[in-house]
Coordinates of C-alpha atoms and ligand atoms in Angstrom, one line a residue:
X240 CA 0.0 0.0 0.0
X241 CA 1.4 3.4 -1.0
X242 CA 1.0 6.5 1.2
X243 CA 1.5 10.1 0.2
X244 CA 4.2 12.3 1.8
X245 CA 2.3 13.5 4.8
X246 CA 4.3 16.8 4.9
X247 CA 2.7 17.8 1.6
X248 CA -0.7 17.3 3.1
X249 CA 0.1 19.9 5.7
X250 CA 0.2 22.7 3.0
X251 CA -2.8 24.9 3.4
X252 CA -4.7 25.7 0.1
X253 CA -2.9 26.0 -3.2
X254 CA 0.2 28.0 -4.2
X255 CA -0.6 31.8 -3.9
X256 CA -0.2 32.6 -7.6
X257 CA -2.3 29.6 -8.6
X258 CA -5.2 30.9 -6.4
X259 CA -4.9 34.3 -7.9
X260 CA -5.0 32.9 -11.4
X261 CA -8.0 30.7 -10.6
X262 CA -9.9 33.7 -9.2
X263 CA -9.1 35.7 -12.3
X264 CA -10.3 32.8 -14.6
X265 CA -13.5 32.6 -12.6
X266 CA -14.1 36.3 -12.9
X267 CA -13.3 36.3 -16.7
X268 CA -15.8 33.4 -17.2
X269 CA -18.5 35.4 -15.4
X270 CA -17.6 38.7 -17.2
X271 CA -16.4 37.7 -20.7
X272 CA -16.3 41.4 -21.8
X273 CA -14.2 42.7 -19.0
X274 CA -10.7 43.8 -20.2
X275 CA -8.7 42.5 -17.3
X276 CA -5.2 44.0 -16.6
X277 CA -2.9 41.6 -14.7
X278 CA -0.5 43.3 -12.3
X279 CA -0.3 40.2 -10.1
X280 CA 2.5 37.7 -10.7
X281 CA 5.9 39.2 -11.4
X282 CA 6.0 37.9 -15.0
X283 CA 7.7 40.0 -17.6
X284 CA 5.8 41.2 -20.7
X285 CA 8.5 42.8 -22.9
X286 CA 10.2 40.7 -25.6
X287 CA 13.7 39.3 -25.2
X288 CA 16.4 41.9 -26.1
X289 CA 17.8 41.6 -29.7
X290 CA 21.2 40.6 -28.5
X291 CA 19.6 37.6 -26.6
X292 CA 17.6 36.6 -29.6
X293 CA 20.7 36.7 -31.8
X294 CA 22.6 34.5 -29.3
X295 CA 19.7 32.0 -29.2
X296 CA 19.6 31.8 -33.0
X297 CA 23.4 31.2 -33.2
X298 CA 23.3 28.5 -30.5
X299 CA 20.4 26.8 -32.2
X300 CA 22.4 26.7 -35.5
X301 CA 25.4 25.2 -33.6
X302 CA 23.1 22.3 -32.6
X303 CA 22.5 21.6 -36.3
X304 CA 26.0 20.4 -37.0
X305 CA 27.9 17.4 -35.5
X306 CA 31.1 19.6 -35.0
X307 CA 29.3 22.1 -32.8
X308 CA 26.5 20.1 -31.3
X309 CA 26.3 19.9 -27.5
X310 CA 24.8 17.2 -25.4
X311 CA 24.6 17.2 -21.6
X312 CA 25.9 20.4 -20.1
X313 CA 28.6 20.3 -17.4
X314 CA 27.0 19.9 -13.9
X315 CA 27.9 23.3 -12.7
X316 CA 27.2 25.1 -16.0
X317 CA 29.4 26.0 -18.9
X318 CA 32.7 27.7 -18.1
X319 CA 32.0 30.6 -20.5
X320 CA 29.0 31.5 -18.4
X321 CA 30.4 30.9 -15.0
X322 CA 33.5 33.0 -15.9
X323 CA 31.6 36.0 -17.1
X324 CA 29.2 35.8 -14.0
X325 CA 32.3 35.7 -11.7
X326 CA 33.8 38.7 -13.5
X327 CA 30.8 41.0 -14.0
X328 CA 28.5 40.2 -11.1
X329 CA 31.2 39.7 -8.5
X330 CA 34.8 40.7 -9.2
X331 CA 33.7 44.0 -10.8
X332 CA 31.9 44.7 -7.5
X333 CA 34.9 43.8 -5.4
X334 CA 33.4 40.4 -4.4
X335 CA 35.7 37.4 -4.3
X336 CA 33.6 34.7 -6.0
X337 CA 35.4 32.2 -8.2
X338 CA 33.7 30.6 -11.3
X339 CA 33.7 27.2 -9.6
X340 CA 31.7 28.5 -6.7
X341 CA 28.8 29.3 -9.2
X342 CA 26.2 26.7 -10.0
X343 CA 24.2 27.5 -13.1
X344 CA 20.5 26.3 -13.0
X345 CA 17.2 26.6 -14.8
X346 CA 16.0 29.4 -12.6
X347 CA 16.1 30.9 -9.1
X348 CA 12.7 29.5 -8.0
X349 CA 13.9 25.9 -8.2
X350 CA 17.1 26.8 -6.4
X351 CA 15.2 28.8 -3.7
X352 CA 13.0 25.7 -3.2
X353 CA 15.7 23.0 -3.4
X354 CA 18.5 24.6 -1.4
X355 CA 16.9 23.5 1.9
X356 CA 17.6 19.9 1.0
X357 CA 21.3 20.2 2.0
X358 CA 20.4 21.2 5.6
X359 CA 19.4 19.0 8.5
X360 CA 15.6 18.4 9.0
X361 CA 15.7 20.0 12.4
X362 CA 17.3 23.2 11.3
X363 CA 15.3 26.2 12.5
X364 CA 14.2 28.5 9.7
X365 CA 13.7 32.2 9.9
X366 CA 11.8 34.2 7.2
X367 CA 10.6 37.7 6.7
X368 CA 6.9 38.3 7.1
X369 CA 5.6 38.9 4.4
X370 CA 7.7 36.6 2.4
X371 CA 8.0 34.9 -1.1
X372 CA 5.9 31.8 -0.3
X373 CA 8.4 29.4 -1.9
X374 CA 10.8 29.6 1.0
X375 CA 8.1 28.5 3.6
X376 CA 6.2 26.0 1.4
X377 CA 9.3 24.1 0.5
X378 CA 10.3 23.8 4.1
X379 CA 6.8 22.6 4.9
X380 CA 7.3 19.9 2.2
X381 CA 10.5 18.9 3.9
X382 CA 8.8 18.5 7.3
X383 CA 10.7 21.3 8.9
X384 CA 8.0 23.7 9.9
X385 CA 5.8 22.0 12.6
X386 CA 2.1 22.6 12.7
X387 CA 0.0 25.2 10.9
X388 CA -2.2 27.6 12.9
X389 CA -5.0 28.7 10.6
X390 CA -6.0 31.5 12.9
X391 CA -2.6 33.2 12.7
X392 CA -1.5 31.8 9.4
X393 CA 1.8 30.8 10.9
X394 CA 3.8 27.6 11.4
X395 CA 4.9 26.5 14.9
X396 CA 8.5 25.9 14.1
X397 CA 9.2 28.9 11.8
X398 CA 10.6 32.1 13.1
X399 CA 8.8 35.1 11.6
X400 CA 10.5 38.4 11.3
X401 CA 7.8 41.0 10.7
X402 CA 8.5 43.6 8.1
X403 CA 6.0 46.4 8.7
X404 CA 5.7 50.1 8.1
X405 CA 7.0 50.6 11.7
X406 CA 10.4 49.1 10.8
X407 CA 10.5 50.4 7.2
X408 CA 9.8 46.8 6.0
X409 CA 13.2 45.8 7.1
X410 CA 13.5 42.7 9.4
X411 CA 15.0 42.9 12.9
X412 CA 17.3 40.3 14.3
X413 CA 15.1 37.5 15.7
X414 CA 14.8 36.8 19.4
X415 CA 15.1 33.0 18.9
X416 CA 18.3 32.1 17.1
X417 CA 17.7 30.4 13.7
X418 CA 19.9 28.1 11.7
X419 CA 18.7 29.2 8.3
X420 CA 17.8 32.7 7.5
X421 CA 16.1 33.6 4.2
X422 CA 16.6 37.2 3.1
X423 CA 15.5 38.8 -0.2
X424 CA 16.6 42.3 -1.1
X425 CA 15.4 44.2 -3.0
X426 CA 12.4 42.5 -1.4
X427 CA 9.6 40.6 -2.9
X428 CA 6.8 41.4 -2.0
X429 CA 7.3 44.8 -0.3
X430 CA 9.8 46.3 -2.8
X431 CA 11.8 47.6 0.2
X432 CA 15.5 47.2 0.5
X433 CA 18.3 47.6 3.1
X434 CA 21.7 49.4 3.1
X435 CA 25.0 47.7 3.0
X436 CA 25.5 48.5 6.7
X437 CA 22.2 46.9 7.6
X438 CA 23.1 43.8 5.6
X439 CA 26.5 43.7 7.3
X440 CA 24.6 43.4 10.7
X441 CA 23.0 40.2 9.4
X442 CA 26.3 38.7 8.1
X443 CA 27.9 39.4 11.5
X444 CA 24.9 37.9 13.3
X445 CA 25.0 34.8 11.1
X446 CA 28.7 34.3 11.6
X447 CA 28.4 34.8 15.4
X448 CA 25.5 32.3 15.7
X449 CA 26.7 29.8 13.2
X450 CA 23.7 30.4 10.9
X451 CA 23.5 30.4 7.1
X452 CA 21.8 33.2 5.2
X453 CA 20.1 32.2 1.9
X454 CA 20.2 35.5 0.1
X455 CA 17.7 35.9 -2.8
X456 CA 19.1 38.6 -5.1
X457 CA 16.6 38.1 -7.9
X458 CA 15.7 41.8 -8.1
X459 CA 19.3 43.2 -7.9
X460 CA 19.1 44.8 -11.4
X461 CA 16.4 47.2 -10.1
X462 CA 18.6 48.9 -7.6
X463 CA 18.7 52.6 -8.3
X464 CA 20.0 54.0 -5.1
X465 CA 23.6 54.3 -3.8
X466 CA 24.6 52.2 -0.8
X467 CA 22.2 49.4 -1.6
X468 CA 24.2 46.2 -1.9
X469 CA 23.9 44.3 -5.2
X470 CA 25.3 41.2 -3.6
X471 CA 25.7 39.9 0.0
X472 CA 29.3 39.2 -0.8
X473 CA 29.9 42.9 -0.6
X474 CA 29.8 42.4 3.1
X475 CA 32.8 41.3 5.0
X476 CA 32.6 37.7 6.2
X477 CA 29.7 36.7 3.9
X478 CA 31.8 33.9 2.3
X479 CA 31.6 32.1 5.6
X480 CA 27.8 32.4 6.1
X481 CA 25.9 33.1 2.9
X482 CA 24.5 31.4 -0.2
X483 CA 23.3 33.7 -2.9
X484 CA 20.6 33.0 -5.5
X485 CA 20.3 34.9 -8.8
X486 CA 17.7 34.9 -11.5
X487 CA 17.8 35.9 -15.2
X488 CA 14.0 36.3 -15.2
X489 CA 13.8 39.8 -13.9
X490 CA 17.0 41.5 -15.3
X491 CA 16.8 39.9 -18.7
X492 CA 13.2 38.7 -19.2
X493 CA 13.9 34.9 -19.0
X494 CA 10.7 33.9 -17.1
X495 CA 9.9 31.6 -20.0
X496 CA 13.4 30.9 -21.0
X497 CA 14.6 29.7 -17.6
X498 CA 18.1 30.4 -16.3
X499 CA 19.5 31.2 -12.9
X500 CA 22.5 30.5 -10.7
X501 CA 23.4 29.9 -7.0
X502 CA 26.7 30.8 -5.4
X503 CA 28.1 28.6 -2.6
X504 CA 31.5 29.8 -1.5
X505 CA 33.9 27.0 -0.6
X506 CA 34.5 28.6 2.8
X507 CA 30.9 28.0 3.8
X508 CA 30.5 25.1 6.2
X509 CA 27.8 23.4 8.2
X510 CA 29.6 21.7 11.0
X511 CA 32.7 20.4 9.3
X512 CA 31.0 19.9 6.0
X513 CA 31.5 22.1 3.0
X514 CA 28.1 23.0 1.7
X515 CA 29.5 23.5 -1.8
X516 CA 30.3 19.8 -2.0
X517 CA 26.8 18.8 -0.9
X518 CA 25.1 21.1 -3.5
X519 CA 27.6 19.8 -6.1
X520 CA 26.6 16.2 -5.2
X521 CA 22.9 17.1 -5.5
X522 CA 23.4 18.9 -8.8
X523 CA 25.3 15.9 -10.2
X524 CA 22.6 13.5 -9.0
X525 CA 19.4 15.3 -9.8
X526 CA 20.2 17.7 -12.6
X527 CA 21.6 17.6 -16.1
X528 CA 22.3 21.3 -16.5
X529 CA 20.5 24.2 -18.1
X530 CA 20.4 23.8 -21.9
X531 CA 23.5 25.0 -23.9
X532 CA 21.3 27.3 -26.0
X533 CA 20.0 29.0 -22.9
X534 CA 23.4 29.4 -21.3
X535 CA 24.6 31.1 -24.5
X536 CA 21.7 33.5 -24.2
X537 CA 22.7 34.1 -20.6
X538 CA 26.3 34.9 -21.8
X539 CA 24.9 37.5 -24.1
X540 CA 23.3 39.3 -21.1
X541 CA 26.9 40.3 -20.1
X542 CA 28.0 41.7 -23.4
X543 CA 28.2 45.5 -23.7
X544 CA 25.2 45.5 -26.1
X545 CA 23.3 43.1 -23.7
X546 CA 24.0 45.4 -20.8
X547 CA 22.8 48.5 -22.7
X548 CA 19.7 46.8 -24.0
X549 CA 18.7 45.4 -20.7
X550 CA 19.3 48.7 -18.9
X551 CA 16.6 50.1 -21.2
X552 CA 14.3 47.2 -20.4
X553 CA 14.7 47.7 -16.7
X554 CA 14.1 51.4 -17.1
X555 CA 10.9 50.6 -19.0
X556 CA 9.6 48.6 -16.0
X557 CA 10.8 51.2 -13.5
X558 CA 8.8 53.8 -15.4
X559 CA 5.8 51.6 -14.8
X560 CA 6.8 51.4 -11.1
X561 CA 6.9 55.2 -10.9
X562 CA 3.5 55.5 -12.7
X563 CA 1.9 53.1 -10.2
X564 CA 3.6 54.6 -7.1
X565 CA 2.9 58.2 -8.0
X566 CA -0.6 57.5 -9.4
X567 CA -1.7 55.7 -6.3
X568 CA -0.1 58.2 -3.9
X569 CA -2.0 61.0 -5.8
X570 CA -5.2 59.0 -5.3
X571 CA -4.6 58.9 -1.6
X572 CA -3.1 55.5 -1.1
X573 CA -0.2 54.8 1.2
X574 CA 2.4 53.2 -1.0
X575 CA 6.0 52.1 -0.7
X576 CA 8.5 50.1 -2.9
X577 CA 8.9 50.7 -6.6
X578 CA 12.2 52.6 -6.2
X579 CA 14.7 49.8 -6.1
X580 CA 12.3 47.0 -7.0
X581 CA 9.6 46.3 -9.6
X582 CA 7.0 45.8 -6.8
X583 CA 4.7 48.4 -5.2
X584 CA 3.3 47.7 -1.8
X585 CA 0.1 49.5 -0.9
X586 CA -2.0 49.7 2.2
X587 CA -5.6 48.6 1.5
X588 CA -8.1 51.5 1.9
X589 CA -10.8 51.5 4.7
X590 CA -9.1 48.7 6.5
X591 CA -10.2 46.1 3.9
X592 CA -8.6 42.7 4.2
X593 CA -6.1 42.0 1.4
X594 CA -8.5 39.5 -0.3
X595 CA -11.5 41.9 0.1
X596 CA -9.4 44.5 -1.8
X597 CA -8.4 41.9 -4.4
X598 CA -12.2 41.3 -5.1
X599 CA -13.0 45.0 -5.0
X600 CA -10.2 45.9 -7.4
X601 CA -11.1 43.1 -9.8
X602 CA -14.8 44.0 -9.7
X603 CA -14.5 47.7 -9.9
X604 CA -11.3 48.2 -12.1
X605 CA -10.8 44.8 -13.6
X606 CA -7.3 44.9 -12.3
X607 CA -5.6 41.8 -10.8
X608 CA -3.0 42.2 -8.1
X609 CA -1.7 40.0 -5.3
X610 CA -3.2 40.1 -1.8
X611 CA -0.5 40.9 0.8
X612 CA -1.9 38.3 3.3
X613 CA -0.9 35.6 0.8
X614 CA 2.7 36.4 1.6
X615 CA 2.3 36.1 5.4
X616 CA 0.3 37.5 8.3
X617 CA 2.1 40.8 8.4
X618 CA 1.0 41.3 4.7
X619 CA -2.7 41.5 5.8
X620 CA -4.2 44.9 4.8
X621 CA -1.6 45.2 2.1
X622 CA -1.6 44.6 -1.6
X623 CA 1.2 44.1 -4.2
X624 CA 1.2 45.5 -7.7
X625 CA 3.9 44.6 -10.2
X626 CA 5.6 46.9 -12.6
X627 CA 6.1 44.1 -15.2
X628 CA 3.0 45.0 -17.2
X629 CA 3.1 46.9 -20.5
X630 CA 3.3 50.7 -20.0
X631 CA -0.1 51.2 -21.7
X632 CA -1.8 48.7 -19.4
X633 CA -0.1 50.2 -16.4
X634 CA -1.3 53.7 -17.2
X635 CA -4.8 52.4 -17.8
X636 CA -4.9 50.3 -14.6
X637 CA -4.0 53.4 -12.6
X638 CA -6.6 55.5 -14.3
X639 CA -9.2 52.9 -13.5
X640 CA -8.1 52.7 -9.9
X641 CA -8.2 56.4 -9.5
X642 CA -11.9 56.4 -10.6
X643 CA -12.9 53.6 -8.2
Ligands
LIG886 C1 6.3 36.8 -7.9 O1 5.3 37.3 -8.5 O2 6.4 36.9 -6.7 C2 7.3 36.2 -8.7 O3 7.1 36.3 -10.1 C3 7.4 34.8 -8.4 C4 8.6 34.2 -9.0 O4 9.5 34.8 -9.4 O5 8.6 32.9 -9.0

């Protein structure tokens, strides 16, 4: 007799963005003429930059000839990509990360979800609240989170670090010492960020307590202000306590292409064990590498033309962010984010719950966003809008919201 994994049965409801998509589908079915604008999931809308399309075409042509054809990719990723990542994302920023400390993957979401596998089942996990749901849900699946309290929307064995207006949406050091700390800056969902000095406090804390920080840097390309770190390895001592996860989805529009990477410095240990070697073992066993064609596209991101074209794309989305932020503020909403991140975090009006506001916005403006409470209890009475729509839709969405 076969039994399901009981830990999966503990997960409440479905994945946040699946619920949002289902509610949108139901509304569309009931209102077939409604022109719905989706500012919910952080999925890009602009086409891939020309330099990336060229690289893809060239790599496809290489697959057509026996001399240049490629089969399985190397476990860690092709050297041409790891070398350029090490140079441009790290050494150029004064961070000491070698190519063989970089693991290329098919995207940050998988890495964010899978990385917990290399840690003991009884590790205590700390997350920001609100938080990208993948960090919590994958630890639930691994049986690490205890029991769920429906009333509070929290897990008994997870340490929550509230990020509220009162602390500028920046987490404070937890009272209970965790083993694993998930941080994401610029933040999803609040769009907030922290300074290098603030991040250094976390690195020092992790080193003092023997904890590991899993640092999700997916939105790094959206940083516009000085003194906001682009990588945790800008902080002293981070090689001994931090893993960093990167995405090509948000900086280069690869949500449908799939490419990411994870950095595990060789100095990082759990007990006496090098975490690099555990992740390498996992990669070798469970993964056959991101496709050559896609890694060539990733390499093109770092060329001078790639950098210039992608800077324009990021600027396009950040113009949307400003449109949302300023438009909502003019309409009397309390808003934050959208300066170093493509997410705008707004307080719901009239003390509506996040899901009440979701329904209200869909009904009155035919705009879909993401309820803050879906990211954790401290997200209640908040709502997230993304800047990844088209400019025209973004302008129209804000006009509709102003008229509600
Ligand atoms: C989001 O909307 O939070 C992101 O798009 C999710 C993701 O990157 O997986």
